[in-house]
Each structure stands twice: as structure tokens, then as C-alpha cells.
mmCIF file of C-alpha atoms in Angstrom:
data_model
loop_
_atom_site.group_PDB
_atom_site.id
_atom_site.type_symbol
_atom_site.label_atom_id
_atom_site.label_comp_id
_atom_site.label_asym_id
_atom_site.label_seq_id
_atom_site.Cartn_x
_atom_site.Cartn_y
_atom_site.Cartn_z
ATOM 1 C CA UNK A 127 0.000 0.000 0.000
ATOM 2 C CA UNK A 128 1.396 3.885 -0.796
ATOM 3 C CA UNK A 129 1.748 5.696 2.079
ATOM 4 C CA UNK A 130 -0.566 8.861 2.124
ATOM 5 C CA UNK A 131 1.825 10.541 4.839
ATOM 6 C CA UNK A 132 2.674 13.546 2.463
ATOM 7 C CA UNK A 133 -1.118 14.655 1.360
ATOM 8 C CA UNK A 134 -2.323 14.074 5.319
ATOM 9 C CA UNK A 135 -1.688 17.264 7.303
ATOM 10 C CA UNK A 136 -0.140 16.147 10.479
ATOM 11 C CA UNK A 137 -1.915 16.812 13.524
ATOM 12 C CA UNK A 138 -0.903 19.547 16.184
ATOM 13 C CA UNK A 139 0.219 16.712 18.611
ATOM 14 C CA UNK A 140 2.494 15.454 16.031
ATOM 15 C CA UNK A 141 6.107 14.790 17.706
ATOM 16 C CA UNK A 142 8.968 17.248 16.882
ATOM 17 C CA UNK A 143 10.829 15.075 13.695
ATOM 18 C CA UNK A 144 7.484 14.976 12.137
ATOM 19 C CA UNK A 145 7.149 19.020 12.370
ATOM 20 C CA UNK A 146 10.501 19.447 11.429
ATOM 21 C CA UNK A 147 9.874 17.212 7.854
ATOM 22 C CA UNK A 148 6.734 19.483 7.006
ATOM 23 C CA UNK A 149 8.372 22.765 7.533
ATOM 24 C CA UNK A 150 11.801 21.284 5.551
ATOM 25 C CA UNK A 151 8.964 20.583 2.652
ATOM 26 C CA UNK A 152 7.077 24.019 2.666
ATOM 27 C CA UNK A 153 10.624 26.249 2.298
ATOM 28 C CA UNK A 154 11.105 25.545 -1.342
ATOM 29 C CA UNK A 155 7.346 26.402 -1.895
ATOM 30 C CA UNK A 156 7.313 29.479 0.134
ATOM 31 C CA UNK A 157 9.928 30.729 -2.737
ATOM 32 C CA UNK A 158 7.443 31.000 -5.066
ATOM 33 C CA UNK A 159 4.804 33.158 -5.566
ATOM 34 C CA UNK A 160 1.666 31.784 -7.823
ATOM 35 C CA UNK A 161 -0.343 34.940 -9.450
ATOM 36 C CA UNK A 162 -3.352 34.900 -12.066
ATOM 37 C CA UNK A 163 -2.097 36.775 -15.236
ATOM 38 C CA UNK A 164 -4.233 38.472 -16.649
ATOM 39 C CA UNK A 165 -3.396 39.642 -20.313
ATOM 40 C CA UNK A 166 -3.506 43.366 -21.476
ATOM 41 C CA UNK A 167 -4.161 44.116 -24.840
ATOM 42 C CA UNK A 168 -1.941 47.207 -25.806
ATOM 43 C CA UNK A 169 -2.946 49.701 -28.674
ATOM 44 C CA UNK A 170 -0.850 49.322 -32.359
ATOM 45 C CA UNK A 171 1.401 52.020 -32.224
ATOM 46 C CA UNK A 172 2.379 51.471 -36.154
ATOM 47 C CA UNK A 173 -1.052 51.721 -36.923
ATOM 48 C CA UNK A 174 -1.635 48.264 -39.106
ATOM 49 C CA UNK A 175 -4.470 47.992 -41.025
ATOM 50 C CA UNK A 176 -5.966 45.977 -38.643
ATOM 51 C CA UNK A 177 -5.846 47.634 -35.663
ATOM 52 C CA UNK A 178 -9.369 49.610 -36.338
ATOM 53 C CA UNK A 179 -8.301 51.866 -33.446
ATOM 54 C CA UNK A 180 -6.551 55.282 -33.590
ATOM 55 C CA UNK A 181 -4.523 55.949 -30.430
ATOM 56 C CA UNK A 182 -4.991 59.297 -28.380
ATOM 57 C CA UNK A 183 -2.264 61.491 -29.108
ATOM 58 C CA UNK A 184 -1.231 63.215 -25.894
ATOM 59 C CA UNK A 185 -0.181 66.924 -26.298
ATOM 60 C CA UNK A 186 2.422 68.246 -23.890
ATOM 61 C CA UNK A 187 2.780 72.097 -23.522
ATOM 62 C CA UNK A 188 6.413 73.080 -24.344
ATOM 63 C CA UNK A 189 8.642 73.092 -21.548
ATOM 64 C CA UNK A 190 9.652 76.530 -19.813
ATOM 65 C CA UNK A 191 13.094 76.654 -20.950
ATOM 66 C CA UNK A 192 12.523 76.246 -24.437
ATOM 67 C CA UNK A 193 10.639 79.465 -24.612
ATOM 68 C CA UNK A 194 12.362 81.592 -22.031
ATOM 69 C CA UNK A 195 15.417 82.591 -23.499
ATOM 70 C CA UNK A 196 17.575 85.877 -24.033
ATOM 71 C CA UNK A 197 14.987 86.384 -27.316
ATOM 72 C CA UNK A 198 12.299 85.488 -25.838
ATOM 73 C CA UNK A 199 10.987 89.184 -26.012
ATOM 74 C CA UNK A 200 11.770 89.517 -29.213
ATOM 75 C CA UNK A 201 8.351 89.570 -31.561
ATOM 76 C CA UNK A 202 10.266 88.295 -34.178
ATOM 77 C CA UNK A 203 11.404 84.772 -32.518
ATOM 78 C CA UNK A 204 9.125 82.293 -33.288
ATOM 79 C CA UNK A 205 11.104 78.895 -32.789
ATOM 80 C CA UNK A 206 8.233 76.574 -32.715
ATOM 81 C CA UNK A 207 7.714 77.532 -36.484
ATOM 82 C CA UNK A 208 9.423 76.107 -39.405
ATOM 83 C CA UNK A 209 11.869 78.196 -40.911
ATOM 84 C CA UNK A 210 12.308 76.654 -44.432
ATOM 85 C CA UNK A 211 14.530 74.375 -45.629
ATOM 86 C CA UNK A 212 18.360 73.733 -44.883
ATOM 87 C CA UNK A 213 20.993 74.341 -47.475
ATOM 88 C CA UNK A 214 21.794 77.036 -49.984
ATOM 89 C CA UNK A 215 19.680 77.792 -52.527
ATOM 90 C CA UNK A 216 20.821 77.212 -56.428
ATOM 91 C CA UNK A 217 20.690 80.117 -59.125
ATOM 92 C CA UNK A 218 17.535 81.230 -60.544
ATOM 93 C CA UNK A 219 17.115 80.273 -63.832
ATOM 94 C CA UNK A 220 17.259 83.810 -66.252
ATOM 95 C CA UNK A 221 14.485 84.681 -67.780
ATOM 96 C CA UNK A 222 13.919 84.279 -71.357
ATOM 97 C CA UNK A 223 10.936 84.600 -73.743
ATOM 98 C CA UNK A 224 11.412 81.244 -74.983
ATOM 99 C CA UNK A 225 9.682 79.543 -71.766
ATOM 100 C CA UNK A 226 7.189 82.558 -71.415
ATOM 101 C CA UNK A 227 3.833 81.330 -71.272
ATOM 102 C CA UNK A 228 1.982 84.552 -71.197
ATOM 103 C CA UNK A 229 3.903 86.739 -73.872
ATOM 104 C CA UNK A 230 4.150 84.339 -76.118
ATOM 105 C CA UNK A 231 0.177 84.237 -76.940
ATOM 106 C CA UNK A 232 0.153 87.861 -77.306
ATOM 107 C CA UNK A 233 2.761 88.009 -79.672
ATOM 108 C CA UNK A 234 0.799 85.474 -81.631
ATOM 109 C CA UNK A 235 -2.310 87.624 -80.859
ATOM 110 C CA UNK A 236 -0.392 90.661 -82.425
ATOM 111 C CA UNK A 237 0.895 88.929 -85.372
ATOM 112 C CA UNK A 238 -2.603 87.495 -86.367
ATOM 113 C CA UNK A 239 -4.073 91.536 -85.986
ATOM 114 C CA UNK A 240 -1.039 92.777 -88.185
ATOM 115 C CA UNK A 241 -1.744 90.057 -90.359
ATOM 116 C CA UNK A 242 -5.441 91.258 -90.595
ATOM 117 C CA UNK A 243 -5.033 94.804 -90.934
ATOM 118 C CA UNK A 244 -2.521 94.533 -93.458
ATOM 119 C CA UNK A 245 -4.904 91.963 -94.996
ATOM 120 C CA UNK A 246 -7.838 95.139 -95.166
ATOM 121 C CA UNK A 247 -5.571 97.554 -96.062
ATOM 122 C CA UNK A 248 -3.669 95.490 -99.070
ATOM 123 C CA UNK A 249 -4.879 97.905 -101.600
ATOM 124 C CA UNK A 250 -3.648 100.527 -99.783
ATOM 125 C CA UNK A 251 -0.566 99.138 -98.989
ATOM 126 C CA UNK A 252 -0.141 98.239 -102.875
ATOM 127 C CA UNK A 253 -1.478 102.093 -104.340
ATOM 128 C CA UNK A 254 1.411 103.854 -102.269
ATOM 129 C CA UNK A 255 4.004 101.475 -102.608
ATOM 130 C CA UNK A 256 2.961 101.769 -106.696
ATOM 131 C CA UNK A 257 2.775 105.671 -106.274
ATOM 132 C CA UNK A 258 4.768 106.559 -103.579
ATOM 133 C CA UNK A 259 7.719 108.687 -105.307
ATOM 134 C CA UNK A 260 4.793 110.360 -107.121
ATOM 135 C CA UNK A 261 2.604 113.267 -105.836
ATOM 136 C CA UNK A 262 -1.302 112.361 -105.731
ATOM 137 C CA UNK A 263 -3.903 113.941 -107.622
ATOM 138 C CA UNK A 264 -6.979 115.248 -106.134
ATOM 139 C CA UNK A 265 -9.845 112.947 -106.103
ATOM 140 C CA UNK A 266 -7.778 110.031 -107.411
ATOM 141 C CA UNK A 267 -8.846 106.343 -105.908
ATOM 142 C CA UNK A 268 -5.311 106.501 -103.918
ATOM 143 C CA UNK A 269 -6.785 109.387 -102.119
ATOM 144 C CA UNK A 270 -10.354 107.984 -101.653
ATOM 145 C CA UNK A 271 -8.550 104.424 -100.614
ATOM 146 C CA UNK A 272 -6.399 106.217 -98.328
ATOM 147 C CA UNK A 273 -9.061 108.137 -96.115
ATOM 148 C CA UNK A 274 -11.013 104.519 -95.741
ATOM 149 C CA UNK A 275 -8.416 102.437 -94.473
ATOM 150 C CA UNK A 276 -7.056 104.476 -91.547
ATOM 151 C CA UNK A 277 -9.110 102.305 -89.243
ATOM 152 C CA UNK A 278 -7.307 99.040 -89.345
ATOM 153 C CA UNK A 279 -3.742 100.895 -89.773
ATOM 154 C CA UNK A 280 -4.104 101.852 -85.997
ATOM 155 C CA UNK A 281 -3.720 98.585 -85.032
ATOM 156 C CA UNK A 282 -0.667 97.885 -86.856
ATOM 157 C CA UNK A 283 0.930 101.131 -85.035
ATOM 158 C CA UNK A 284 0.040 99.685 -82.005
ATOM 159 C CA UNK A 285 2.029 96.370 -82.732
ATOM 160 C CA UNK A 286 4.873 98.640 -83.751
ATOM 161 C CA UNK A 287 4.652 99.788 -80.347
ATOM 162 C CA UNK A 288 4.831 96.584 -78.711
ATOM 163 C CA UNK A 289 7.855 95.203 -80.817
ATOM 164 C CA UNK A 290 9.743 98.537 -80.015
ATOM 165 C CA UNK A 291 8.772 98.184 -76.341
ATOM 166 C CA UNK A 292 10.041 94.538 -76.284
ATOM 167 C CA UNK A 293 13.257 95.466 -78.514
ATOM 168 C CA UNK A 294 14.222 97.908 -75.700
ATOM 169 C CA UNK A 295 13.897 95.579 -72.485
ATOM 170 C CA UNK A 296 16.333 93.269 -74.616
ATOM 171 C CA UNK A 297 18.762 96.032 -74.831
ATOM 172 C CA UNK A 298 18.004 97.245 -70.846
ATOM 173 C CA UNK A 299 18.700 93.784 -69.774
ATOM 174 C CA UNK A 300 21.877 93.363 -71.517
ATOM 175 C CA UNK A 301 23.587 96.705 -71.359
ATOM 176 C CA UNK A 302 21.922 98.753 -68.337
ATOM 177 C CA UNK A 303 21.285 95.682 -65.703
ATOM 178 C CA UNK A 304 20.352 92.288 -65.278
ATOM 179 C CA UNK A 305 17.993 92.809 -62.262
ATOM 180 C CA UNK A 306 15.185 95.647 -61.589
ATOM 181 C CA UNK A 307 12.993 96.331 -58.354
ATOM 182 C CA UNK A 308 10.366 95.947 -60.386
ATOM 183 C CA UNK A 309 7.677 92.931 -59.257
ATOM 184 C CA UNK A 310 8.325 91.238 -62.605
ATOM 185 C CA UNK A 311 9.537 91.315 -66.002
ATOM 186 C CA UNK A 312 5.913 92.390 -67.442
ATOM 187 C CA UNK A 313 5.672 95.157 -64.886
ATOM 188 C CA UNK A 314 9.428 96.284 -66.308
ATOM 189 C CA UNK A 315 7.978 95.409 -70.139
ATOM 190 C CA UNK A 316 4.753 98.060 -69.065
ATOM 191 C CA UNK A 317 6.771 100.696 -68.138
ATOM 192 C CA UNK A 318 8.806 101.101 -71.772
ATOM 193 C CA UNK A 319 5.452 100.640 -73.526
ATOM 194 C CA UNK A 320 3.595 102.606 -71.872
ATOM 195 C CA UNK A 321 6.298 105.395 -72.515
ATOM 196 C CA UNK A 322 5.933 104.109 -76.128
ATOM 197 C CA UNK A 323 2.671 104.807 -76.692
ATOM 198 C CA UNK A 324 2.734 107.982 -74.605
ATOM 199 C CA UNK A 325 5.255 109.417 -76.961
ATOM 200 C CA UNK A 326 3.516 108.385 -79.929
ATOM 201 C CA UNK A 327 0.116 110.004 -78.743
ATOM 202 C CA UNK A 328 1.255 113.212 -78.215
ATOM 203 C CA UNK A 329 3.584 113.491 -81.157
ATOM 204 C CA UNK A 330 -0.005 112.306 -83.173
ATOM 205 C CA UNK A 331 -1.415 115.354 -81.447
ATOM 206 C CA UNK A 332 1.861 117.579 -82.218
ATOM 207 C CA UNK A 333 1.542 117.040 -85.755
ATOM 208 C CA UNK A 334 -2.196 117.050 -85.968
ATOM 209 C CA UNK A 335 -2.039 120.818 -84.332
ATOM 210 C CA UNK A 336 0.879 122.236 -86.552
ATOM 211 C CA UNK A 337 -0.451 120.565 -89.992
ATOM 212 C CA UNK A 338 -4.081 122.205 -89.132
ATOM 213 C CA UNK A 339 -2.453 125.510 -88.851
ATOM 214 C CA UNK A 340 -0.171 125.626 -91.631
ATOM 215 C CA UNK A 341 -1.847 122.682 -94.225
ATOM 216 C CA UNK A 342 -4.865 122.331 -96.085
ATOM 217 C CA UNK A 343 -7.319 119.169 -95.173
ATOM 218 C CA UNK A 344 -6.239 117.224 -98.414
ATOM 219 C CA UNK A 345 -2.818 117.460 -96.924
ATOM 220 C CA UNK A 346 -3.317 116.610 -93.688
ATOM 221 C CA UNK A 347 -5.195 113.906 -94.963
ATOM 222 C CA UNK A 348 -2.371 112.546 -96.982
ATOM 223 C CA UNK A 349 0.127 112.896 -94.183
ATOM 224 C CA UNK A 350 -1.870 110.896 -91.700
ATOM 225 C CA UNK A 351 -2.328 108.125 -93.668
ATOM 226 C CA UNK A 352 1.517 107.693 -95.246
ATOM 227 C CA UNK A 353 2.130 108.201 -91.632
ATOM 228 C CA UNK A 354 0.231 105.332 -90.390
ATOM 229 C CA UNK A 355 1.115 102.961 -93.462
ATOM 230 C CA UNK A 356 5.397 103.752 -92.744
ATOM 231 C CA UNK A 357 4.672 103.183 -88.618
ATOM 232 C CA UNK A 358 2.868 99.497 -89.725
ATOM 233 C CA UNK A 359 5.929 98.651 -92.583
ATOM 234 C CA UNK A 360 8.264 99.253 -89.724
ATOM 235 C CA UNK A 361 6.115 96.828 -87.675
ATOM 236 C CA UNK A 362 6.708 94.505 -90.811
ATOM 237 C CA UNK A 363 10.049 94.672 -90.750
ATOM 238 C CA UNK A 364 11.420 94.567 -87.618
ATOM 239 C CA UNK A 365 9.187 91.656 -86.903
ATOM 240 C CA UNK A 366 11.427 89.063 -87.939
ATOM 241 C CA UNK A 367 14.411 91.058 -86.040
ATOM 242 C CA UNK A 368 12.743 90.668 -83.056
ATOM 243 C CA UNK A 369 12.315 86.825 -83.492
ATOM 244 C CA UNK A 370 15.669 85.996 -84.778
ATOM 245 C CA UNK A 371 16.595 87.817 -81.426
ATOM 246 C CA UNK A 372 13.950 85.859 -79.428
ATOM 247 C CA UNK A 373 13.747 82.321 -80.182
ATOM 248 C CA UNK A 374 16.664 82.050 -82.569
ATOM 249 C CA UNK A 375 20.015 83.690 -80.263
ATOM 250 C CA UNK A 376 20.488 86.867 -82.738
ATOM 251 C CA UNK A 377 22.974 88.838 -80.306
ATOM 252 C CA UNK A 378 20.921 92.349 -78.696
ATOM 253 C CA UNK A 379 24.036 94.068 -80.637
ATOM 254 C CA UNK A 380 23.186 93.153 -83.748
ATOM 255 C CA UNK A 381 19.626 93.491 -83.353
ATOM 256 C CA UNK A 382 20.203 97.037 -82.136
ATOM 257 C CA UNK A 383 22.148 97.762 -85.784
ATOM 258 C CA UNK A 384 19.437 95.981 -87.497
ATOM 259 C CA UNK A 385 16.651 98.091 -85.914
ATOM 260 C CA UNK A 386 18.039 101.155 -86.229
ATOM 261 C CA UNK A 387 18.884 101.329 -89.774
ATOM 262 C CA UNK A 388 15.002 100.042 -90.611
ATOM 263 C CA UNK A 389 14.176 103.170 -88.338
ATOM 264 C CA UNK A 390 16.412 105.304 -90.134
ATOM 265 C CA UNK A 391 15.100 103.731 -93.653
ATOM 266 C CA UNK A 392 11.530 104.557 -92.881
ATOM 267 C CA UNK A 393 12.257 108.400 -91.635
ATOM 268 C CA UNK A 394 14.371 108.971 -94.973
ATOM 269 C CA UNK A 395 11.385 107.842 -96.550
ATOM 270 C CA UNK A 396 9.011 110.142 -94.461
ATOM 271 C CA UNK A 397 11.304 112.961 -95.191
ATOM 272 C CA UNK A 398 10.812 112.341 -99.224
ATOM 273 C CA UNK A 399 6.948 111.956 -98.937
ATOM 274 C CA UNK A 400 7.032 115.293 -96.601
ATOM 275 C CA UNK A 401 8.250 116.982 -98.992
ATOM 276 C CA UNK A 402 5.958 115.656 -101.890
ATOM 277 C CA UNK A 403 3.040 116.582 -99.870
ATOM 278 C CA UNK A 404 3.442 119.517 -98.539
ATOM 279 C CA UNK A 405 6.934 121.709 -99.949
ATOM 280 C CA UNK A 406 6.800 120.507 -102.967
ATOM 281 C CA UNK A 407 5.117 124.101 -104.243
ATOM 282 C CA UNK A 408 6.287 125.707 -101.588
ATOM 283 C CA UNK A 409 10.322 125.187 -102.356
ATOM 284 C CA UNK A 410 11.005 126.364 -98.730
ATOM 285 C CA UNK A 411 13.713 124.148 -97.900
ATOM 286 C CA UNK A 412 14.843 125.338 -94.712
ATOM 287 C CA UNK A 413 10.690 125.070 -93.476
ATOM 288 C CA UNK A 414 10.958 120.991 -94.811
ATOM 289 C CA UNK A 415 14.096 120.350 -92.783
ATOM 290 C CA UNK A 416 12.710 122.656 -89.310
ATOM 291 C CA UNK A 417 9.345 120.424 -89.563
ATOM 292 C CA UNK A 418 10.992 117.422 -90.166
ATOM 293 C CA UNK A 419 13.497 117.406 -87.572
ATOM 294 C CA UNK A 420 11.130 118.904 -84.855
ATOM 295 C CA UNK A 421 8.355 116.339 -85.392
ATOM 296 C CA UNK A 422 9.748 113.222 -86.792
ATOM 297 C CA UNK A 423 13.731 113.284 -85.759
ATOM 298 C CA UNK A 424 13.437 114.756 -82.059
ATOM 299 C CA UNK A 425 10.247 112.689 -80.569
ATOM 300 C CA UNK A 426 12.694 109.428 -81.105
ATOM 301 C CA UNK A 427 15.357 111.090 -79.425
ATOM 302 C CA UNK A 428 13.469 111.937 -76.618
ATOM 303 C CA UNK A 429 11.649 108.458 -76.428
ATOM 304 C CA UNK A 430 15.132 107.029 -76.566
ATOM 305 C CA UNK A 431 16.344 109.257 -73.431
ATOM 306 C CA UNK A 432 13.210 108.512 -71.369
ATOM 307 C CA UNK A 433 13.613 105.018 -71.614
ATOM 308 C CA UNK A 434 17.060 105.057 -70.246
ATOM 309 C CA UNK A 435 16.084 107.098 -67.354
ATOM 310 C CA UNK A 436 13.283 104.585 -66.637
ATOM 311 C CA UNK A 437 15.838 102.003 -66.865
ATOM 312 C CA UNK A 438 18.494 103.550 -64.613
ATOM 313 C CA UNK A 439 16.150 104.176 -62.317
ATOM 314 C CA UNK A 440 14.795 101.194 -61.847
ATOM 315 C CA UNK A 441 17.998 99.106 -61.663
ATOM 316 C CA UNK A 442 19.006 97.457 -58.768
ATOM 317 C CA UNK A 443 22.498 99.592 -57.633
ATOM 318 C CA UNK A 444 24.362 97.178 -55.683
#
């Protein structure tokens, strides 16, 4: 039979060797401590797909030294904000007109209205280029022609404008300076046209006064329109100067020679039809040459000196 000593307490009268054998046996067990676990289930902190739970951020107020500091009255430190990123920042690339996306429609929008306007006034166009070293009868079709297609010329000044507005921020950027206060390259671009077509309006208005002073109606007539028909064939012409110098690398030098001997081409021609229309009878030569110069040879100059004084003055002098 098994002895059942070790599963039957021992009674309280139990004799000292048999007291001394339970407490030898209960050491070892007092060693150990048995506890019920029970299992928490902790939150996914790399937020698996399957978690389904978001876990509560906990947002701790900045610690007193971080703010207190020798700046810390200063309204300008902000050190909890981001200050941009690290590292030195590369070049700018220059502008050119080759990656405008803005000026490049509107050049196409001018060519297309010179393209129209010369398209209206072809017969125009064709009569004085025919007739032009020859003086024009009264009541002819050239004159009758000429009075109905002044409408559609003034839009082929005003591309003139533009291209000689764009001609001279080429030259500004290359020989004055590379960088302007202005708040971009259009605002820079307004400035020289609108001093452009400032110049142009009040040398219109110039001539318009002295001619209805000193001319007859036919004249004036005349003037106007050979007037507007040489501003639109310099539009013509230095249209493809301004291209090569745009999109195909003509140097600003060259397209400063270029530009100013059509300029000088068209006045010479002025000059001849000036005198065709309105000394011709006359034979006052030294009246020709004091009209010319004051209305057709100084307004450039001027225009020219303006511009550079807009251009110096908006430079950045560092």
C-alpha cells in the first residue's frame, strides 16, 4: 500500500521530527509566488491595417526653458515655427521669352491683328508702294482708298509699339542691368510701352495741331495716312528682327544695328513723302528740314532718353 503521509496534514500533537519534515517541505514552496495573469491588450502604435483603433495622441505644452530665453521678447522669434529648408539655394534660372507662357500668346495675338489689318488695307498698302515717289492727284482712288483704311492701320501702329517696347527691355537687360525692383519682367515690359505709346500720342497730337495751322485738309489727310502705313511697314520689318533675337540667339548688338537702320530707312522715306506733300510748291527748304526734324527726328530722341532714365532708375544699384 502507498503511504498517504505527504497529502495528510499532520496533527498539532504530532512529535517534533514529524514538524521538522513538514516545515523542511514548505521552504522551497514558500519561494514561489503563484499569481493569475491576466493579459492586457496594448494599442498598435504602427497603426496596421488591422488595428481599427486610432490611439490618443497626448499633447504636452512646451517646456519653460525652451521658450524663455535671451529672445524670448523679441516679436520676431518664433522657434516653434518652421523656418524653411536647410541648405543654400541654387541660381535662378534667367528669364527668357522662350519659356514665357503669357507673352508668347500675345505676340501670336499681335501677329494674327497685323496680319489682318494689313490683310484690309492690301490695296492701300499696294497704291502707295505703286505711287509713292509720285505726288497724288486730287480725287484720285489713292486718295479715296487712303481716307477709308485708316481704321485698321491703328492697329498695326500699335504692334509697332509693342515690338519697339520689347526690342528695348532686350537692350536694358543686356547693357543697363540684369535685375530691376520691379515685381516682374511684365511690370518692367509696361513701363517702356507705356512710354511708347505715350510718346507716340502726343507726337499724333503735335503734328495734328501744326499741320491744321499751316496745311490744307487734303494734306493733312495725306500725311496721316503715309504716316500710319510707314509706322505698320516698320512693324513689318522689324518683326522678324525681333524673333531671330527671341527664339533664334540673334545677339541684342546686332539686333540694335538691325533696328536702327530700318528706323532710319523709314524716316528717310518720311522725309521724301514730306516733302511731296506739302513743300513741294512751296520750295522752302529750310521750313521741310525745321518740320521734319522737330516732329519726326526729335520725338525718337526723346523716347530714346526717357527710356534710359526709366531704366536707370529702376535698376538694382548694388
Amino acid at each position: 500500500m502507498l503511504q498517504e503521509t505527504d497529502s495528510i496534514a499532520r496533527p498539532a500533537d504530532a512529535v517534533p521530527a514529524q514538524q521538522a519534515q513538514d516545515s523542511a517541505r514548505s521552504v522551497p514552496e514558500a519561494g514561489f509566488t503563484v499569481k493569475e495573469n491576466h493579459w492586457t491588450v496594448s494599442l498598435d502604435s504602427v497603426l496596421m491595417p488591422d488595428a481599427g483603433v486610432e490611439p490618443e495622441v497626448e499633447v504636452k505644452p512646451l517646456p519653460k526653458y525652451y521658450k524663455d530665453s535671451f529672445f524670448a521678447k523679441d516679436s520676431l522669434l518664433h522657434s516653434e515655427i518652421h523656418g524653411g529648408r536647410y541648405g543654400i539655394p541654387g541660381d535662378p534660372v534667367p528669364y527668357t521669352i522662350q519659356r514665357d507662357n503669357v507673352l508668347t500668346p500675345v505676340l501670336i495675338f499681335f501677329v494674327l491683328l497685323l496680319a489682318f489689318s494689313t490683310k484690309r488695307s492690301w490695296k492701300i498698302f499696294r497704291l502707295q508702294a505703286k505711287h509713292f515717289f509720285h505726288n497724288v492727284r486730287t480725287g484720285s482712288i489713292m486718295e479715296k482708298e487712303a481716307v477709308s483704311g485708316k481704321t485698321y492701320l491703328f492697329f498695326a501702329g500699335i504692334y509697332t509699339a509693342v515690338l519697339l517696347a520689347l526690342l528695348f527691355y532686350f537692350y536694358a537687360k543686356t547693357y543697363i542691368a540684369e535685375t530691376y525692383v520691379t515685381y516682374s519682367e511684365y511690370t518692367l515690359m509696361g513701363f517702356f510701352l507705356a512710354s511708347v505709346l505715350g510718346l507716340w500720342l502726343v507726337e499724333s497730337l503735335l503734328q495734328q495741331l501744326v499741320n491744321y495751322v499751316f496745311f490744307l485738309p487734303r494734306e493733312r489727310s495725306m500725311w496721316t495716312t503715309v504716316k500710319m502705313i510707314s509706322t505698320a511697314w516698320m512693324g513689318i520689318l522689324l518683326t522678324p528682327v525681333f524673333l531671330l533675337l527671341s527664339y533664334f540667339g540673334l545677339s541684342v548688338g546686332n539686333a540694335l544695328v538691325c533696328t536702327l537702320i530700318i528706323i532710319i530707312f523709314v524716316k528717310l522715306l518720311l522725309f521724301y513723302k514730306c516733302f511731296l506733300i506739302f513743300f513741294k510748291k512751296i520750295g522752302a527748304f529750310l521750313q521741310i528740314f525745321l518740320y521734319f526734324c522737330t516732329l519726326e527726328v526729335v520725338p525718337p530722341l526723346i523716347l530714346w532718353g526717357i527710356l534710359i532714365t526709366i531704366a536707370n532708375y529702376l535698376k538694382v544699384n548694388y
